[in-house]
CSV table of C-alpha atoms in Angstrom, one decimal:
chain,number,residue,atom,x,y,z
A,441,MET,CA,108.6,113.5,61.7
A,442,GLY,CA,106.2,111.0,60.0
A,443,ARG,CA,103.0,110.1,61.7
A,444,TRP,CA,103.9,106.5,62.3
A,445,GLN,CA,106.7,106.3,65.0
A,446,PRO,CA,107.5,102.6,66.0
A,447,ASP,CA,107.6,102.2,69.8
A,448,ALA,CA,106.7,106.2,70.4
A,449,ARG,CA,104.4,105.0,73.4
A,450,ALA,CA,107.5,103.0,75.1
A,451,ARG,CA,110.0,106.0,74.0
A,452,LEU,CA,107.6,108.5,75.8
A,453,GLN,CA,107.3,106.7,78.7
A,454,GLU,CA,110.8,106.2,79.2
A,455,ALA,CA,111.3,109.9,78.5
A,456,ALA,CA,108.7,110.9,81.1
A,457,LEU,CA,109.9,108.7,83.7
A,458,ALA,CA,113.5,109.8,83.4
A,459,LEU,CA,112.7,113.5,83.5
A,460,TYR,CA,109.9,113.2,86.6
A,461,GLY,CA,112.9,111.4,88.2
A,462,GLU,CA,115.5,114.1,87.5
A,463,ARG,CA,113.4,117.2,87.8
A,464,GLY,CA,110.4,116.1,89.6
A,465,TYR,CA,106.6,115.3,88.2
A,466,GLU,CA,105.3,118.8,88.8
A,467,GLU,CA,108.3,120.6,87.1
A,468,THR,CA,108.2,118.5,83.9
A,469,THR,CA,106.2,119.6,80.9
A,470,VAL,CA,104.7,117.5,78.1
A,471,ALA,CA,106.7,119.5,75.6
A,472,GLU,CA,110.0,118.4,77.3
A,473,ILE,CA,108.9,114.7,77.7
A,474,ALA,CA,108.2,114.9,73.8
A,475,GLU,CA,111.5,116.5,73.0
A,476,ARG,CA,113.3,113.9,75.1
A,477,ALA,CA,111.7,111.2,73.3
A,478,GLY,CA,112.7,112.9,69.9
A,479,LEU,CA,108.7,113.3,69.1
A,480,THR,CA,106.3,116.1,69.2
A,481,LYS,CA,103.6,117.2,71.8
A,482,ARG,CA,101.0,116.4,69.0
A,483,THR,CA,102.3,112.8,69.0
A,484,PHE,CA,102.5,112.7,72.9
A,485,PHE,CA,98.8,113.5,72.9
A,486,ARG,CA,97.9,110.9,70.4
A,487,TYR,CA,99.2,108.3,72.9
A,488,PHE,CA,98.4,109.9,76.5
A,489,PRO,CA,95.6,112.3,77.6
A,490,ASP,CA,97.9,114.2,79.9
A,491,LYS,CA,101.3,113.7,81.6
A,492,ARG,CA,99.7,111.9,84.6
A,493,GLU,CA,98.5,109.1,82.6
A,494,VAL,CA,102.0,108.1,81.2
A,495,LEU,CA,102.6,106.6,84.4
A,496,PHE,CA,99.3,104.7,84.6
A,497,TRP,CA,99.3,103.3,81.2
A,498,GLY,CA,100.0,99.8,82.1
A,499,SER,CA,97.3,99.5,84.6
A,500,GLU,CA,94.5,98.8,82.2
A,501,LEU,CA,96.4,96.0,80.9
A,502,LEU,CA,97.1,94.8,84.3
A,503,GLY,CA,93.5,94.9,85.3
A,504,ARG,CA,92.4,93.2,82.1
A,505,GLN,CA,95.1,90.3,82.8
A,506,MET,CA,94.0,90.0,86.6
A,507,VAL,CA,90.4,89.9,85.8
A,508,ALA,CA,90.9,87.3,82.9
A,509,ALA,CA,92.7,85.2,85.5
A,510,ILE,CA,89.6,85.2,87.8
A,511,GLU,CA,87.7,84.4,84.7
A,512,ALA,CA,89.9,81.4,83.5
A,513,ALA,CA,89.9,79.9,87.1
A,514,PRO,CA,88.5,76.4,87.0
A,515,ALA,CA,85.1,75.9,88.1
A,516,SER,CA,86.1,74.2,91.6
A,517,ALA,CA,88.6,77.0,92.5
A,518,SER,CA,87.9,78.4,95.9
A,519,ALA,CA,87.8,82.2,96.5
A,520,LEU,CA,91.4,81.8,97.7
A,521,GLU,CA,92.5,80.2,94.5
A,522,MET,CA,90.6,83.0,92.6
A,523,ILE,CA,92.9,85.6,95.0
A,524,GLY,CA,96.0,83.7,94.1
A,525,ALA,CA,95.3,83.5,90.4
A,526,ALA,CA,94.7,87.2,90.2
A,527,LEU,CA,97.9,87.9,92.2
A,528,ASP,CA,99.9,85.4,89.7
A,529,ALA,CA,98.7,87.4,86.8
A,530,ALA,CA,99.9,90.5,88.5
A,531,ALA,CA,103.2,88.9,89.2
A,532,VAL,CA,103.7,88.0,85.5
A,533,ARG,CA,103.0,91.6,84.7
A,534,PHE,CA,105.1,93.3,87.5
A,535,GLU,CA,108.0,91.3,86.4
A,536,GLU,CA,107.8,92.6,82.7
A,537,VAL,CA,108.4,96.3,84.1
A,538,ARG,CA,110.6,95.7,87.1
A,539,GLU,CA,113.1,97.7,85.1
A,540,PHE,CA,111.0,100.8,85.8
A,541,ALA,CA,109.0,99.9,88.8
A,542,GLY,CA,111.2,101.3,91.5
A,543,LEU,CA,111.4,105.0,89.7
A,544,ARG,CA,107.6,104.9,88.9
A,545,HIS,CA,107.0,104.1,92.6
A,546,ARG,CA,109.3,106.9,93.7
A,547,ILE,CA,107.6,109.6,91.7
A,548,ILE,CA,104.2,108.6,92.7
A,549,ALA,CA,105.3,108.6,95.9
A,550,SER,CA,106.2,112.2,95.7
A,551,SER,CA,103.0,113.5,94.6
A,552,HIS,CA,99.8,113.9,96.5
A,553,GLU,CA,97.9,113.9,92.9
A,554,LEU,CA,99.5,110.9,91.8
A,555,ARG,CA,99.1,109.0,95.0
A,556,GLU,CA,95.3,109.8,94.4
A,557,ARG,CA,95.2,108.5,91.0
A,558,GLU,CA,96.8,105.3,92.1
A,559,LEU,CA,94.0,104.9,94.8
A,560,ILE,CA,91.4,105.4,91.9
A,561,LYS,CA,93.2,103.1,89.8
A,562,ALA,CA,93.3,100.6,92.9
A,563,ALA,CA,89.6,101.0,93.6
A,564,ALA,CA,88.5,100.7,89.9
A,565,LEU,CA,90.6,97.2,89.7
A,566,ALA,CA,89.2,96.0,92.7
A,567,ALA,CA,85.5,96.7,91.4
A,568,ALA,CA,86.4,95.0,88.0
A,569,MET,CA,87.6,91.9,90.0
A,570,ALA,CA,84.5,91.9,92.0
A,571,ALA,CA,82.3,91.9,89.1
A,572,ALA,CA,84.2,89.1,87.6
A,573,LEU,CA,83.8,87.1,91.0
A,574,ARG,CA,80.0,87.7,91.1
A,575,VAL,CA,79.9,86.4,87.3
A,576,ARG,CA,81.8,83.2,89.0
A,577,GLY,CA,78.8,83.0,91.4
A,578,TYR,CA,80.1,84.9,94.4
A,579,GLY,CA,77.5,87.1,96.4
A,580,ASP,CA,78.1,90.9,96.8
A,581,THR,CA,80.2,90.5,100.1
A,582,ALA,CA,82.2,87.7,99.0
A,583,ALA,CA,83.1,89.1,95.7
A,584,GLU,CA,83.9,92.5,97.4
A,585,LEU,CA,85.9,91.0,100.1
A,586,ALA,CA,87.9,88.8,97.8
A,587,ALA,CA,88.8,91.3,95.2
A,588,LEU,CA,89.7,93.8,98.0
A,589,THR,CA,92.0,91.1,99.5
A,590,VAL,CA,93.6,91.1,96.1
A,591,THR,CA,94.4,94.7,95.8
A,592,THR,CA,95.5,94.9,99.8
A,593,VAL,CA,97.8,91.9,99.2
A,594,MET,CA,99.3,93.5,95.9
A,595,HIS,CA,99.7,96.8,97.6
A,596,VAL,CA,101.5,95.4,100.8
A,597,THR,CA,103.7,93.0,98.4
A,598,PHE,CA,104.6,95.6,95.9
A,599,GLU,CA,106.1,98.0,98.7
A,600,GLN,CA,108.6,94.9,99.5
A,601,TRP,CA,109.3,93.7,95.8
A,602,VAL,CA,110.2,97.3,94.8
A,603,SER,CA,112.7,97.8,97.5
A,604,ASP,CA,114.0,94.3,97.7
A,605,PRO,CA,117.8,94.1,97.2
A,606,ASN,CA,117.5,90.5,96.5
A,607,GLN,CA,115.0,91.0,93.7
A,608,THR,CA,112.9,88.2,95.1
A,609,PRO,CA,109.9,87.4,92.4
A,610,PHE,CA,106.9,89.1,93.3
A,611,GLN,CA,104.9,86.0,93.1
A,612,ARG,CA,106.8,84.5,96.0
A,613,LEU,CA,106.3,87.8,98.2
A,614,ALA,CA,102.7,87.9,97.2
A,615,ARG,CA,102.3,84.4,98.5
A,616,GLU,CA,104.2,85.1,101.8
A,617,THR,CA,101.8,87.9,102.1
A,618,LEU,CA,98.8,86.1,101.5
A,619,ALA,CA,100.0,83.5,103.9
A,620,GLN,CA,100.6,86.1,106.7
A,621,LEU,CA,97.1,87.4,105.9
A,622,ARG,CA,95.7,84.1,106.4
A,623,ALA,CA,97.6,83.7,109.7
A,624,ILE,CA,96.1,87.1,110.9
A,625,ALA,CA,92.7,86.0,110.0
A,626,ALA,CA,93.0,82.2,111.1
A,627,ALA,CA,94.0,83.4,114.8
A,628,ASP,CA,91.5,83.1,117.7
B,1308,MET,CA,74.9,137.9,113.5
B,1309,GLY,CA,77.1,137.1,116.4
B,1310,ARG,CA,80.4,135.5,116.4
B,1311,TRP,CA,79.4,132.9,118.3
B,1312,GLN,CA,76.6,130.5,117.2
B,1313,PRO,CA,75.8,127.3,119.1
B,1314,ASP,CA,75.6,124.2,117.2
B,1315,ALA,CA,76.8,126.1,114.0
B,1316,ARG,CA,78.8,123.3,112.6
B,1317,ALA,CA,75.8,121.0,113.1
B,1318,ARG,CA,73.5,123.5,111.3
B,1319,LEU,CA,75.6,124.0,108.4
B,1320,GLN,CA,76.2,120.1,108.0
B,1321,GLU,CA,72.5,119.5,108.1
B,1322,ALA,CA,71.8,122.4,105.6
B,1323,ALA,CA,74.4,120.9,103.3
B,1324,LEU,CA,73.3,117.5,103.3
B,1325,ALA,CA,69.6,118.6,102.8
B,1326,LEU,CA,70.6,120.8,99.7
B,1327,TYR,CA,73.2,118.3,98.3
B,1328,GLY,CA,70.5,115.8,98.3
B,1329,GLU,CA,67.6,118.2,97.0
B,1330,ARG,CA,69.8,120.0,94.3
B,1331,GLY,CA,72.9,117.8,94.0
B,1332,TYR,CA,76.4,118.3,95.3
B,1333,GLU,CA,77.8,120.2,92.2
B,1334,GLU,CA,75.0,122.4,92.1
B,1335,THR,CA,75.1,123.7,95.4
B,1336,THR,CA,77.1,126.9,96.5
B,1337,VAL,CA,78.6,127.7,100.0
B,1338,ALA,CA,76.4,130.9,100.1
B,1339,GLU,CA,73.2,128.7,99.7
B,1340,ILE,CA,74.4,126.3,102.5
B,1341,ALA,CA,75.3,129.2,104.9
B,1342,GLU,CA,71.6,130.8,104.1
B,1343,ARG,CA,69.7,127.7,104.8
B,1344,ALA,CA,71.7,127.3,108.1
B,1345,GLY,CA,70.6,131.1,108.9
B,1346,LEU,CA,74.5,131.7,109.1
B,1347,THR,CA,76.9,133.8,106.9
B,1348,LYS,CA,79.5,132.3,104.3
B,1349,ARG,CA,81.9,134.0,106.7
B,1350,THR,CA,80.7,131.5,109.4
B,1351,PHE,CA,80.8,128.5,107.0
B,1352,PHE,CA,84.7,129.0,106.3
B,1353,ARG,CA,85.1,129.2,109.9
B,1354,TYR,CA,84.3,125.7,110.4
B,1355,PHE,CA,84.9,124.0,106.8
B,1356,PRO,CA,87.6,124.7,104.3
B,1357,ASP,CA,85.4,123.9,101.5
B,1358,LYS,CA,81.8,122.2,100.7
B,1359,ARG,CA,83.5,119.0,100.3
B,1360,GLU,CA,84.8,118.8,103.4
B,1361,VAL,CA,81.4,119.3,105.2
B,1362,LEU,CA,80.5,115.6,104.3
B,1363,PHE,CA,84.1,114.5,105.8
B,1364,TRP,CA,84.0,116.2,109.3
B,1365,GLY,CA,83.2,113.2,111.2
B,1366,SER,CA,86.1,111.2,109.5
B,1367,GLU,CA,89.1,112.6,111.7
B,1368,LEU,CA,87.1,111.6,114.7
B,1369,LEU,CA,86.3,108.4,113.5
B,1370,GLY,CA,89.8,107.8,112.6
B,1371,ARG,CA,91.1,108.9,116.3
B,1372,GLN,CA,88.6,106.6,117.9
B,1373,MET,CA,89.8,103.4,115.8
B,1374,VAL,CA,93.3,104.4,116.3
B,1375,ALA,CA,92.6,104.7,120.3
B,1376,ALA,CA,90.7,101.2,120.1
B,1377,ILE,CA,93.9,99.7,118.9
B,1378,GLU,CA,96.1,101.6,121.3
B,1379,ALA,CA,93.9,100.6,124.1
B,1380,ALA,CA,93.8,96.9,123.4
B,1381,PRO,CA,95.2,94.5,126.0
B,1382,ALA,CA,98.8,93.6,125.5
B,1383,SER,CA,97.6,89.9,124.8
B,1384,ALA,CA,95.3,90.8,121.9
B,1385,SER,CA,95.9,89.2,118.5
B,1386,ALA,CA,95.8,91.3,115.5
B,1387,LEU,CA,92.4,89.9,114.6
B,1388,GLU,CA,91.2,91.2,118.1
B,1389,MET,CA,92.9,94.7,117.2
B,1390,ILE,CA,90.7,94.6,114.0
B,1391,GLY,CA,87.6,93.7,115.9
B,1392,ALA,CA,88.2,96.4,118.5
B,1393,ALA,CA,88.9,99.0,115.4
B,1394,LEU,CA,85.7,97.8,113.9
B,1395,ASP,CA,83.8,98.3,117.3
B,1396,ALA,CA,84.8,101.7,117.7
B,1397,ALA,CA,83.7,102.4,114.0
B,1398,ALA,CA,80.2,100.8,114.8
B,1399,VAL,CA,79.7,103.0,117.7
B,1400,ARG,CA,80.5,106.3,115.6
B,1401,PHE,CA,78.3,105.1,112.6
B,1402,GLU,CA,75.3,104.2,114.9
B,1403,GLU,CA,75.6,107.9,116.3
B,1404,VAL,CA,75.1,109.2,112.6
B,1405,ARG,CA,72.9,106.5,111.3
B,1406,GLU,CA,70.2,109.4,110.6
B,1407,PHE,CA,72.3,111.1,108.0
B,1408,ALA,CA,74.5,108.1,106.9
B,1409,GLY,CA,72.2,107.0,103.8
B,1410,LEU,CA,71.8,110.4,102.5
B,1411,ARG,CA,75.6,111.2,102.9
B,1412,HIS,CA,76.4,107.9,101.2
B,1413,ARG,CA,74.1,108.7,98.1
B,1414,ILE,CA,75.7,112.0,98.0
B,1415,ILE,CA,79.4,110.7,97.9
B,1416,ALA,CA,78.4,108.1,95.3
B,1417,SER,CA,76.8,110.7,93.0
B,1418,SER,CA,80.1,112.7,92.4
B,1419,HIS,CA,83.6,111.2,91.1
B,1420,GLU,CA,85.2,114.1,93.3
B,1421,LEU,CA,83.7,113.0,96.4
B,1422,ARG,CA,84.4,109.4,95.8
B,1423,GLU,CA,88.2,110.2,95.5
B,1424,ARG,CA,88.1,111.9,98.7
B,1425,GLU,CA,86.6,109.0,100.3
B,1426,LEU,CA,89.3,106.8,99.1
B,1427,ILE,CA,92.0,109.3,100.3
B,1428,LYS,CA,90.5,109.5,103.5
B,1429,ALA,CA,90.3,105.7,103.7
B,1430,ALA,CA,94.0,105.3,102.7
B,1431,ALA,CA,95.0,107.9,105.4
B,1432,LEU,CA,93.0,105.9,108.1
B,1433,ALA,CA,94.5,102.7,107.3
B,1434,ALA,CA,97.9,104.4,107.4
B,1435,ALA,CA,97.0,105.9,110.9
B,1436,MET,CA,96.1,102.3,112.1
B,1437,ALA,CA,99.3,100.8,110.5
B,1438,ALA,CA,101.4,103.2,112.4
B,1439,ALA,CA,99.2,102.3,115.8
B,1440,LEU,CA,99.9,98.5,114.9
B,1441,ARG,CA,103.7,99.1,114.5
B,1442,VAL,CA,103.7,100.9,117.9
B,1443,ARG,CA,101.9,97.7,119.3
B,1444,GLY,CA,105.0,95.7,118.1
B,1445,TYR,CA,103.7,94.5,114.6
B,1446,GLY,CA,106.1,94.3,111.7
B,1447,ASP,CA,105.3,96.5,108.7
B,1448,THR,CA,103.8,93.6,106.5
B,1449,ALA,CA,101.6,92.6,109.4
B,1450,ALA,CA,100.9,96.2,110.4
B,1451,GLU,CA,99.5,97.1,107.0
B,1452,LEU,CA,97.6,93.9,106.2
B,1453,ALA,CA,95.8,94.2,109.3
B,1454,ALA,CA,94.7,98.1,109.0
B,1455,LEU,CA,93.8,97.3,105.4
B,1456,THR,CA,91.7,94.4,106.6
B,1457,VAL,CA,89.8,96.9,108.9
B,1458,THR,CA,89.1,99.3,105.9
B,1459,THR,CA,88.1,96.4,103.6
B,1460,VAL,CA,85.5,95.0,106.3
B,1461,MET,CA,84.3,98.6,107.3
B,1462,HIS,CA,83.7,99.6,103.7
B,1463,VAL,CA,82.0,96.3,102.7
B,1464,THR,CA,79.9,96.1,106.0
B,1465,PHE,CA,79.0,99.8,105.7
B,1466,GLU,CA,77.4,99.2,102.1
B,1467,GLN,CA,75.2,96.6,103.6
B,1468,TRP,CA,74.3,98.6,106.9
B,1469,VAL,CA,73.4,101.9,105.2
B,1470,SER,CA,70.8,100.1,103.0
B,1471,ASP,CA,69.5,97.5,105.4
B,1472,PRO,CA,65.8,97.8,105.9
B,1473,ASN,CA,65.9,96.1,109.2
B,1474,GLN,CA,68.4,98.6,110.5
B,1475,THR,CA,70.9,95.9,112.0
B,1476,PRO,CA,73.7,97.2,114.2
B,1477,PHE,CA,76.7,97.9,112.5
B,1478,GLN,CA,78.9,95.8,115.0
B,1479,ARG,CA,76.8,92.8,114.1
B,1480,LEU,CA,77.1,93.2,110.4
B,1481,ALA,CA,80.7,93.8,110.8
B,1482,ARG,CA,81.3,90.6,112.8
B,1483,GLU,CA,79.5,88.7,110.0
B,1484,THR,CA,81.6,90.4,107.2
B,1485,LEU,CA,84.8,89.6,109.2
B,1486,ALA,CA,83.7,86.1,110.0
B,1487,GLN,CA,83.2,85.7,105.9
B,1488,LEU,CA,86.7,87.2,105.3
B,1489,ARG,CA,88.1,84.5,107.6
B,1490,ALA,CA,86.2,81.6,106.0
B,1491,ILE,CA,87.6,82.9,102.5
B,1492,ALA,CA,91.0,83.1,104.0
B,1493,ALA,CA,90.9,79.7,105.6
B,1494,ALA,CA,89.6,77.8,102.5
B,1495,ASP,CA,92.3,75.3,101.1
């Protein structure tokens, strides 16, 4: 097998998802993933540090796109508009991976270790967005609140979106969730 | 040493905090904690499963009190009032442990493993509050949003409270944080 494998990363991800879904995450080895993808273990480790990270590969890109959306918002944007911009960026990314999102979600829910990893990724994402919001002039408290509001709305919306039989766009569901949060906050 | 040690748990907690602060969390052993407390390792393990849990012992009680506040809120309470009731319960608990809160906070911030543990505890707390809110008649989305709003406001407020030179009460800071979140959500 040559050193260069077109789409090796995507093949490894698909193979890992399929095996985790069939046999369970704990029971699947890196060797089995590589074999299913028609690649070697060595190639696997060129792309991923371990079998857990296969499931979180997209989260760095997601985070960068959400932070970029905050950075690119107009100078006049309110904190709420920054929140909306970050959620719109997440929506674009989620629609791109909708095909695998449900299976990935079930695999993560099946493992304590994977759920922990997801919490850590969400906290890192919130910290990165809070940093971007501080650069945009928000104080520490407002920046943290807005960033955590994004991850809260994203998390709650994702649960609906991933199991929605009508395949409603993430963006629309996120707006409804944000509206519901606003209604809760606005109550007397 | 006899089997029954009055205040053994509190003595072990104080000894652990002191040693983690002096030497670092990673570098401290259970044997050293027990020795500092004038107790045995065996006694330590009667009270705590490991040296990590010493730092999180109070979180179960905190969670129960926050859930109880939601359960005890009047039938007419809005989601926002439920959020406020849960935060008030947290405030009572935090003021009781203010003496140790700053040191504990610094120790947790110093260790990746402890920060992970804290995220997991916060997620479990949010899930418990969401369950209590569903019992109170809230739909899944509203219950999750309100519960995550509590943990968000609690987290952001805690950062201020623990480093506040004026020792402003947690309850007052939490109300200010919640007001700031409401202002963010209310903006057009």
